[in-house]
Amino acid sequence: MVDFAGSSCDTERYVVVIGGMNMDICGRPTAAIVDRDSNPGKVSLSVGGVGQNMAQSLAHLGVPTYLVTVYGNDANGRVMERTCRENGIDLEYAQCLDDFRSSTYMFITDETGDMLLAVNDMDICEQITPAFLKTRLDFINGASICLLDANLAPETMKWIGDNVTAPLFGDTVSTVKADHFLPILNKMSVLKPNAIEAAKLSGIDIHDKASAEEGAAWLMDKGVKTVYISLGIEGILCASRTSGVEEMVHVPPYPTIIATANGAGDTGMAAITWSYFDDPNRPIQEVGHIAQAASSIALECTRAVPDIDVQKIRNKMSAPLSVA
Ligand SMILES: Nc1ncnc2c1ncn2[C@@H]1O[C@H](COP(=O)(O)OP(=O)(O)OP(=O)(O)O)[C@@H](O)[C@H]1O
Ligand SMILES: [Mg+2]
């Protein structure tokens, strides 16, 4: 059984998340969609963005969490500001920008909830520039962990790699954006791609455990210290290389009744970050169990970000793992 150090009560320590926050607008038709027509259904709004999602889970896990991001001075921006406050995410080092639209992600699903198409309006993320971060650098460097999402532009990533001294953790977000981490792989303490993002980064076709191990080895050859590759129903590959000693271990998922597939990876990455914040010396296999427990909790919840807490992770971990 994993011992939870509970160090999250320490108010001196904090995590900084640098990344995207957007308003998600979802349209789900009641019946099979009719193209180029008005389809009856449900339209719902929620605050998303990988950076914000991870910040929300971290805050719920008791970590003092600062989200460094930008949002517009518009109706969506005000909703996002209020929601962050309600979720315990500190926006003191974020900025509301007058002349920009808040980042918005609009998607339409089929009647079962599977995404059919999306339009993302995330240009405002480009305002997270080196100049923007420079004024916050001392605070960022005071963090126990600086967690990045791949919504940041490559030159911003590069600047972070050159200037941020706090341990860098990252989620690669999507195959299109994963490459944004390429300039700073050698600066990353922890990176979590999923299988196709790791394949995009490494050029290795990741389709089973052996090829996932090859992908992890490629990332560690580039200088990432610890890699977690989430493999959907196959669980997670945990890999690390310290002082020339390599360790790789597969952790299968916990039995899960899926309510929605959205956001399990984000919650898993937040739990990985929490795990290091709580105890930086925890074995990677235990971190993998924590990630799988958190992802399972996310999959069983209809919202992208579940109401997670440490006790729920603990409860989940008392269930037997699925057979790998
Ligand atoms: N059917 C399932 N049962 C249990 N766990 C699952 C299942 N599918 C995925 N998971 C777990 O959820 C986590 C996230 O999975 P995945 O590999 O899809 O990451 P991701 O693509 O980054 O997700 P996201 O779309 O949230 O970014 C993984 O750790 C994975 O093992
Ligand atoms: Mg993901």
Short mmCIF file of N, CA and C and ligand atoms in Angstrom, two decimals, residues 171 173 192 194 197 265-266, ligand 2:
data_model
loop_
_atom_site.label_atom_id
_atom_site.label_comp_id
_atom_site.label_asym_id
_atom_site.label_seq_id
_atom_site.Cartn_x
_atom_site.Cartn_y
_atom_site.Cartn_z
N ASP A 171 2.75 17.75 -20.17
CA ASP A 171 1.78 16.90 -20.86
C ASP A 171 1.79 17.33 -22.32
N VAL A 173 -0.34 16.89 -24.80
CA VAL A 173 -1.65 17.41 -25.26
C VAL A 173 -2.19 16.76 -26.53
N LYS A 192 4.58 13.28 -19.91
CA LYS A 192 3.52 12.28 -20.14
C LYS A 192 2.87 12.46 -21.50
N ASN A 194 0.62 10.41 -24.55
CA ASN A 194 -0.08 9.14 -24.76
C ASN A 194 0.66 8.41 -25.88
N GLU A 197 1.09 10.39 -29.19
CA GLU A 197 1.97 11.57 -29.02
C GLU A 197 3.44 11.13 -28.88
N GLY A 265 -6.47 11.53 -19.21
CA GLY A 265 -5.03 11.77 -19.27
C GLY A 265 -4.63 12.99 -18.45
N ASP A 266 -5.44 14.06 -18.55
CA ASP A 266 -5.13 15.29 -17.79
C ASP A 266 -5.16 15.01 -16.29
MG MG B 2 -3.69 13.75 -22.98
#
